[in-house]
Amino acid sequence: MSKSIRNTLLAAAAIGSMSQAALAQTASTAQPAKNVVLVHGAFADGSGWRGVYDLLTARGYRVTIVQNPLTSLEDDVAATKRALDRQDGPTILVGHSWGGTVITEAGVDPKVTGLVYVSALSPDAGETTAQQYEGFAPATEFVLDKAQDGFAFVDRAKFKAGFAHDVSDADVAFMRESQVPINLSAFGTKLKNAAWRTKPSWAVIASEDKAFDQAMLDHMAKRIGAKVTKVSASHALFMTQPKVVADVIDQAARQAASAAK
């Protein structure tokens, strides 16, 4: 056998081995996600995801809930990354409200195969969260009570109307008094990454959300190319519409691999 023929055969064999490895890697990354990480927004904590958690775990998903400190964007992203580090494979990352900013930054993690925005913010890299409100009508029923230290709560008298008008009075009272305040300086922090530019996205929009102008929610969802589901609900849709939210997460988990950008 001549040297040139032998070299040709060796090269072909190497290419074949590389192709098999590439196919194996593709098959691995194309697996449906079985892990879900849920990220809450401002003025709430992870317990609000209980209904979504119950529905997803019943369908066989491994669900992890982040407890954001709400002290800064960096701190919330770090909390989310700690949760992602505990996942054992492809993961769907879900954020409500301010949690959308968090998953936009943290979602570049290689384990994340898809993003779900639940009436959530979605800045671009180099933008701040505060910039997302520019040019849209103010949320007059969503009133904040700002403390001298820079943290804010939702005004107690306006909590039901602005945050959770479709929640029972008893549950609203508990939510109002168990609020987790957010450091408002977080809204002025520029993002370094925008995961939605490389990861497929889904959006669940509450049509009666009083925390955001509806045009703002529609604009953000369109800009990131999200598949949109609308539901009649308040800003607290992550609590009041768990089946709708869980169904969209389930869809994202099954379709994310093939919908990769």
mmCIF file of C-alpha atoms in Angstrom:
data_model
loop_
_atom_site.group_PDB
_atom_site.id
_atom_site.type_symbol
_atom_site.label_atom_id
_atom_site.label_comp_id
_atom_site.label_asym_id
_atom_site.label_seq_id
_atom_site.Cartn_x
_atom_site.Cartn_y
_atom_site.Cartn_z
ATOM 1 C CA MET A 1 0.000 0.000 0.000
ATOM 2 C CA SER A 2 1.435 3.366 -0.985
ATOM 3 C CA LYS A 3 2.039 6.015 1.653
ATOM 4 C CA SER A 4 -0.474 8.421 0.054
ATOM 5 C CA ILE A 5 -3.270 5.810 0.033
ATOM 6 C CA ARG A 6 -2.533 4.856 3.643
ATOM 7 C CA ASN A 7 -2.649 8.515 4.704
ATOM 8 C CA THR A 8 -5.945 8.968 2.888
ATOM 9 C CA LEU A 9 -7.479 5.953 4.671
ATOM 10 C CA LEU A 10 -6.207 7.145 8.058
ATOM 11 C CA ALA A 11 -7.669 10.609 7.449
ATOM 12 C CA ALA A 12 -11.030 9.120 6.468
ATOM 13 C CA ALA A 13 -11.060 6.988 9.607
ATOM 14 C CA ALA A 14 -10.253 10.021 11.740
ATOM 15 C CA ILE A 15 -13.048 12.020 10.133
ATOM 16 C CA GLY A 16 -15.435 9.141 10.736
ATOM 17 C CA SER A 17 -14.469 8.999 14.409
ATOM 18 C CA MET A 18 -14.888 12.763 14.731
ATOM 19 C CA SER A 19 -18.303 12.574 13.067
ATOM 20 C CA GLN A 20 -19.431 9.854 15.461
ATOM 21 C CA ALA A 21 -18.240 11.920 18.420
ATOM 22 C CA ALA A 22 -20.035 14.979 17.102
ATOM 23 C CA LEU A 23 -23.218 12.990 16.583
ATOM 24 C CA ALA A 24 -22.984 11.588 20.078
ATOM 25 C CA GLN A 25 -22.501 15.065 21.519
ATOM 26 C CA THR A 26 -25.437 16.409 19.491
ATOM 27 C CA ALA A 27 -27.652 13.547 20.631
ATOM 28 C CA SER A 28 -26.678 14.270 24.230
ATOM 29 C CA THR A 29 -27.424 17.998 24.048
ATOM 30 C CA ALA A 30 -30.665 17.375 22.146
ATOM 31 C CA GLN A 31 -32.235 15.492 25.038
ATOM 32 C CA PRO A 32 -35.391 17.085 26.508
ATOM 33 C CA ALA A 33 -34.683 18.976 29.711
ATOM 34 C CA LYS A 34 -35.781 17.229 32.897
ATOM 35 C CA ASN A 35 -34.566 19.960 35.231
ATOM 36 C CA VAL A 36 -36.360 23.242 35.955
ATOM 37 C CA VAL A 37 -35.027 26.159 37.983
ATOM 38 C CA LEU A 38 -37.586 28.759 39.138
ATOM 39 C CA VAL A 39 -36.524 32.324 39.964
ATOM 40 C CA HIS A 40 -38.924 34.641 41.811
ATOM 41 C CA GLY A 41 -39.186 38.385 41.375
ATOM 42 C CA ALA A 42 -39.154 41.366 43.706
ATOM 43 C CA PHE A 43 -41.419 41.610 46.770
ATOM 44 C CA ALA A 44 -41.910 37.819 46.822
ATOM 45 C CA ASP A 45 -40.012 34.660 47.663
ATOM 46 C CA GLY A 46 -39.751 31.175 46.247
ATOM 47 C CA SER A 47 -42.783 29.810 48.101
ATOM 48 C CA GLY A 48 -45.061 31.425 45.527
ATOM 49 C CA TRP A 49 -43.952 28.778 43.029
ATOM 50 C CA ARG A 50 -45.496 25.939 45.056
ATOM 51 C CA GLY A 51 -48.350 25.288 42.621
ATOM 52 C CA VAL A 52 -46.004 25.204 39.620
ATOM 53 C CA TYR A 53 -43.591 23.009 41.565
ATOM 54 C CA ASP A 54 -46.303 20.478 42.420
ATOM 55 C CA LEU A 55 -47.502 20.219 38.824
ATOM 56 C CA LEU A 56 -44.017 19.853 37.343
ATOM 57 C CA THR A 57 -42.764 17.319 39.866
ATOM 58 C CA ALA A 58 -45.897 15.260 39.209
ATOM 59 C CA ARG A 59 -44.830 15.188 35.548
ATOM 60 C CA GLY A 60 -41.385 13.871 36.466
ATOM 61 C CA TYR A 61 -39.346 17.068 36.457
ATOM 62 C CA ARG A 62 -36.685 17.861 39.004
ATOM 63 C CA VAL A 63 -37.566 21.355 40.196
ATOM 64 C CA THR A 64 -35.246 23.698 42.090
ATOM 65 C CA ILE A 65 -36.422 27.011 43.523
ATOM 66 C CA VAL A 66 -34.042 29.939 43.934
ATOM 67 C CA GLN A 67 -34.345 32.220 46.953
ATOM 68 C CA ASN A 68 -33.131 35.579 45.683
ATOM 69 C CA PRO A 69 -31.719 37.926 48.324
ATOM 70 C CA LEU A 70 -32.880 40.879 46.181
ATOM 71 C CA THR A 71 -29.896 42.881 47.390
ATOM 72 C CA SER A 72 -28.295 43.357 43.955
ATOM 73 C CA LEU A 73 -28.356 41.879 40.473
ATOM 74 C CA GLU A 74 -24.990 40.257 41.145
ATOM 75 C CA ASP A 75 -26.251 38.598 44.327
ATOM 76 C CA ASP A 76 -29.391 37.263 42.656
ATOM 77 C CA VAL A 77 -27.412 35.950 39.681
ATOM 78 C CA ALA A 78 -25.002 34.250 42.084
ATOM 79 C CA ALA A 79 -27.927 32.588 43.895
ATOM 80 C CA THR A 80 -29.281 31.363 40.565
ATOM 81 C CA LYS A 81 -25.899 30.064 39.452
ATOM 82 C CA ARG A 82 -25.604 28.083 42.671
ATOM 83 C CA ALA A 83 -28.896 26.415 41.794
ATOM 84 C CA LEU A 84 -27.760 25.744 38.227
ATOM 85 C CA ASP A 85 -24.539 24.168 39.486
ATOM 86 C CA ARG A 86 -26.651 21.539 41.250
ATOM 87 C CA GLN A 87 -28.413 20.426 38.060
ATOM 88 C CA ASP A 88 -27.372 17.181 36.396
ATOM 89 C CA GLY A 89 -28.221 18.027 32.794
ATOM 90 C CA PRO A 90 -30.257 20.230 30.451
ATOM 91 C CA THR A 91 -32.278 22.781 32.394
ATOM 92 C CA ILE A 92 -35.128 25.204 31.734
ATOM 93 C CA LEU A 93 -34.613 28.496 33.572
ATOM 94 C CA VAL A 94 -37.774 30.377 34.548
ATOM 95 C CA GLY A 95 -38.121 33.914 35.891
ATOM 96 C CA HIS A 96 -41.048 36.008 37.124
ATOM 97 C CA SER A 97 -40.958 39.823 36.900
ATOM 98 C CA TRP A 98 -37.507 40.966 38.155
ATOM 99 C CA GLY A 99 -36.515 37.307 37.916
ATOM 100 C CA GLY A 100 -36.533 37.792 34.143
ATOM 101 C CA THR A 101 -33.560 40.126 34.437
ATOM 102 C CA VAL A 102 -31.814 37.534 36.599
ATOM 103 C CA ILE A 103 -32.341 34.644 34.160
ATOM 104 C CA THR A 104 -31.292 36.858 31.253
ATOM 105 C CA GLU A 105 -27.890 37.299 32.890
ATOM 106 C CA ALA A 106 -27.534 33.837 34.442
ATOM 107 C CA GLY A 107 -29.045 31.907 31.520
ATOM 108 C CA VAL A 108 -25.801 31.821 29.528
ATOM 109 C CA ASP A 109 -24.871 28.848 31.711
ATOM 110 C CA PRO A 110 -24.276 25.890 29.335
ATOM 111 C CA LYS A 111 -26.797 23.720 31.207
ATOM 112 C CA VAL A 112 -29.622 26.111 30.309
ATOM 113 C CA THR A 113 -31.384 25.040 27.119
ATOM 114 C CA GLY A 114 -34.394 27.362 27.265
ATOM 115 C CA LEU A 115 -35.797 30.396 29.076
ATOM 116 C CA VAL A 116 -39.343 31.065 30.257
ATOM 117 C CA TYR A 117 -40.347 34.644 31.113
ATOM 118 C CA VAL A 118 -43.437 34.885 33.342
ATOM 119 C CA SER A 119 -44.619 38.507 33.005
ATOM 120 C CA ALA A 120 -40.923 39.196 33.247
ATOM 121 C CA LEU A 121 -38.267 41.714 32.301
ATOM 122 C CA SER A 122 -35.722 40.905 29.604
ATOM 123 C CA PRO A 123 -33.012 43.550 29.119
ATOM 124 C CA ASP A 124 -30.274 43.225 26.538
ATOM 125 C CA ALA A 125 -26.572 43.124 27.327
ATOM 126 C CA GLY A 126 -25.410 46.644 28.140
ATOM 127 C CA GLU A 127 -28.901 47.722 29.195
ATOM 128 C CA THR A 128 -30.342 48.276 32.653
ATOM 129 C CA THR A 129 -33.642 46.983 33.926
ATOM 130 C CA ALA A 130 -34.836 50.567 34.392
ATOM 131 C CA GLN A 131 -34.392 51.244 30.669
ATOM 132 C CA GLN A 132 -37.090 48.701 29.840
ATOM 133 C CA TYR A 133 -39.742 51.076 31.178
ATOM 134 C CA GLU A 134 -38.751 53.995 28.959
ATOM 135 C CA GLY A 135 -41.407 55.032 26.455
ATOM 136 C CA PHE A 136 -44.219 53.071 28.097
ATOM 137 C CA ALA A 137 -47.131 54.167 30.266
ATOM 138 C CA PRO A 138 -46.417 54.184 34.002
ATOM 139 C CA ALA A 139 -47.984 51.491 36.170
ATOM 140 C CA THR A 140 -50.102 53.852 38.260
ATOM 141 C CA GLU A 141 -51.689 51.084 40.358
ATOM 142 C CA PHE A 142 -48.337 49.503 41.218
ATOM 143 C CA VAL A 143 -47.063 51.891 43.882
ATOM 144 C CA LEU A 144 -43.774 51.461 45.731
ATOM 145 C CA ASP A 145 -42.972 52.487 49.286
ATOM 146 C CA LYS A 146 -39.296 53.456 49.212
ATOM 147 C CA ALA A 147 -37.215 53.337 52.374
ATOM 148 C CA GLN A 148 -34.271 55.621 53.135
ATOM 149 C CA ASP A 149 -31.808 52.756 52.715
ATOM 150 C CA GLY A 150 -32.721 52.324 49.038
ATOM 151 C CA PHE A 151 -34.928 49.259 49.425
ATOM 152 C CA ALA A 152 -38.602 49.277 48.464
ATOM 153 C CA PHE A 153 -41.828 47.427 49.217
ATOM 154 C CA VAL A 154 -45.121 47.496 47.335
ATOM 155 C CA ASP A 155 -47.328 50.052 49.095
ATOM 156 C CA ARG A 156 -49.540 48.218 51.601
ATOM 157 C CA ALA A 157 -52.720 50.052 50.609
ATOM 158 C CA LYS A 158 -52.142 49.363 46.900
ATOM 159 C CA PHE A 159 -50.821 45.816 47.172
ATOM 160 C CA LYS A 160 -53.969 43.954 46.130
ATOM 161 C CA ALA A 161 -54.855 46.254 43.237
ATOM 162 C CA GLY A 162 -51.313 46.508 41.918
ATOM 163 C CA PHE A 163 -49.878 43.056 42.554
ATOM 164 C CA ALA A 164 -52.539 40.416 43.123
ATOM 165 C CA HIS A 165 -56.134 41.474 42.497
ATOM 166 C CA ASP A 166 -57.147 37.871 41.695
ATOM 167 C CA VAL A 167 -55.847 36.493 45.010
ATOM 168 C CA SER A 168 -58.102 36.012 48.037
ATOM 169 C CA ASP A 169 -58.048 38.709 50.698
ATOM 170 C CA ALA A 170 -56.530 36.323 53.226
ATOM 171 C CA ASP A 171 -53.708 35.305 50.893
ATOM 172 C CA VAL A 172 -53.132 38.913 49.815
ATOM 173 C CA ALA A 173 -52.772 39.918 53.451
ATOM 174 C CA PHE A 174 -50.103 37.265 53.984
ATOM 175 C CA MET A 175 -48.274 38.181 50.771
ATOM 176 C CA ARG A 176 -48.368 41.862 51.685
ATOM 177 C CA GLU A 177 -46.902 41.300 55.127
ATOM 178 C CA SER A 178 -44.276 38.777 53.998
ATOM 179 C CA GLN A 179 -42.836 40.929 51.222
ATOM 180 C CA VAL A 180 -39.123 40.719 50.469
ATOM 181 C CA PRO A 181 -37.944 44.252 49.623
ATOM 182 C CA ILE A 182 -35.619 44.848 46.692
ATOM 183 C CA ASN A 183 -32.641 47.162 46.552
ATOM 184 C CA LEU A 184 -33.730 49.615 43.852
ATOM 185 C CA SER A 185 -30.128 50.183 42.779
ATOM 186 C CA ALA A 186 -30.355 46.759 41.096
ATOM 187 C CA PHE A 187 -32.570 48.325 38.429
ATOM 188 C CA GLY A 188 -29.675 50.573 37.427
ATOM 189 C CA THR A 189 -27.158 47.760 36.909
ATOM 190 C CA LYS A 190 -26.155 47.061 33.295
ATOM 191 C CA LEU A 191 -26.308 43.455 32.189
ATOM 192 C CA LYS A 192 -23.189 41.780 30.851
ATOM 193 C CA ASN A 193 -25.061 38.996 29.050
ATOM 194 C CA ALA A 194 -28.405 38.437 27.348
ATOM 195 C CA ALA A 195 -29.088 34.702 27.306
ATOM 196 C CA TRP A 196 -32.163 35.134 25.108
ATOM 197 C CA ARG A 197 -29.877 36.031 22.208
ATOM 198 C CA THR A 198 -28.615 32.441 22.065
ATOM 199 C CA LYS A 199 -31.288 30.433 23.914
ATOM 200 C CA PRO A 200 -34.900 29.857 22.774
ATOM 201 C CA SER A 201 -37.444 31.734 24.875
ATOM 202 C CA TRP A 202 -41.069 31.452 25.919
ATOM 203 C CA ALA A 203 -43.204 34.142 27.576
ATOM 204 C CA VAL A 204 -46.342 33.897 29.685
ATOM 205 C CA ILE A 205 -48.023 37.299 29.896
ATOM 206 C CA ALA A 206 -50.762 38.203 32.365
ATOM 207 C CA SER A 207 -53.301 40.284 30.461
ATOM 208 C CA GLU A 208 -54.402 42.064 33.660
ATOM 209 C CA ASP A 209 -50.901 42.735 34.946
ATOM 210 C CA LYS A 210 -50.820 46.126 36.691
ATOM 211 C CA ALA A 211 -47.077 46.120 37.388
ATOM 212 C CA PHE A 212 -46.219 46.733 33.721
ATOM 213 C CA ASP A 213 -47.792 48.449 30.756
ATOM 214 C CA GLN A 214 -49.152 45.666 28.512
ATOM 215 C CA ALA A 215 -47.405 47.262 25.551
ATOM 216 C CA MET A 216 -44.133 46.920 27.436
ATOM 217 C CA LEU A 217 -44.656 43.198 28.058
ATOM 218 C CA ASP A 218 -45.596 42.647 24.411
ATOM 219 C CA HIS A 219 -42.572 44.645 23.210
ATOM 220 C CA MET A 220 -40.124 42.697 25.350
ATOM 221 C CA ALA A 221 -41.541 39.328 24.302
ATOM 222 C CA LYS A 222 -41.396 40.291 20.629
ATOM 223 C CA ARG A 223 -37.845 41.589 20.860
ATOM 224 C CA ILE A 224 -36.517 38.354 22.334
ATOM 225 C CA GLY A 225 -38.445 36.225 19.855
ATOM 226 C CA ALA A 226 -40.424 34.451 22.569
ATOM 227 C CA LYS A 227 -43.307 32.098 21.945
ATOM 228 C CA VAL A 228 -46.098 33.923 23.770
ATOM 229 C CA THR A 229 -48.968 32.591 25.869
ATOM 230 C CA LYS A 230 -51.445 35.093 27.338
ATOM 231 C CA VAL A 231 -53.640 34.410 30.333
ATOM 232 C CA SER A 232 -56.205 36.473 32.207
ATOM 233 C CA ALA A 233 -54.405 37.086 35.499
ATOM 234 C CA SER A 234 -52.727 39.633 37.750
ATOM 235 C CA HIS A 235 -49.000 40.135 38.202
ATOM 236 C CA ALA A 236 -49.185 37.205 40.629
ATOM 237 C CA LEU A 237 -49.872 34.753 37.776
ATOM 238 C CA PHE A 238 -46.984 32.562 38.955
ATOM 239 C CA MET A 239 -49.285 31.770 41.901
ATOM 240 C CA THR A 240 -52.778 32.090 40.440
ATOM 241 C CA GLN A 241 -52.204 30.357 37.091
ATOM 242 C CA PRO A 242 -49.854 27.485 37.937
ATOM 243 C CA LYS A 243 -51.226 25.131 35.271
ATOM 244 C CA VAL A 244 -50.758 27.630 32.447
ATOM 245 C CA VAL A 245 -47.229 28.396 33.627
ATOM 246 C CA ALA A 246 -46.373 24.719 34.137
ATOM 247 C CA ASP A 247 -47.721 23.821 30.684
ATOM 248 C CA VAL A 248 -45.479 26.421 29.036
ATOM 249 C CA ILE A 249 -42.449 25.209 31.009
ATOM 250 C CA ASP A 250 -43.266 21.646 29.949
ATOM 251 C CA GLN A 251 -43.472 22.784 26.324
ATOM 252 C CA ALA A 252 -40.136 24.572 26.620
ATOM 253 C CA ALA A 253 -38.495 21.512 28.158
ATOM 254 C CA ARG A 254 -39.631 19.298 25.283
ATOM 255 C CA GLN A 255 -38.912 21.752 22.470
ATOM 256 C CA ALA A 256 -35.850 23.728 23.593
ATOM 257 C CA ALA A 257 -33.251 21.395 22.114
ATOM 258 C CA SER A 258 -34.758 21.531 18.630
ATOM 259 C CA ALA A 259 -35.554 25.262 18.907
ATOM 260 C CA ALA A 260 -32.002 26.315 19.762
ATOM 261 C CA LYS A 261 -31.014 29.580 18.077
#
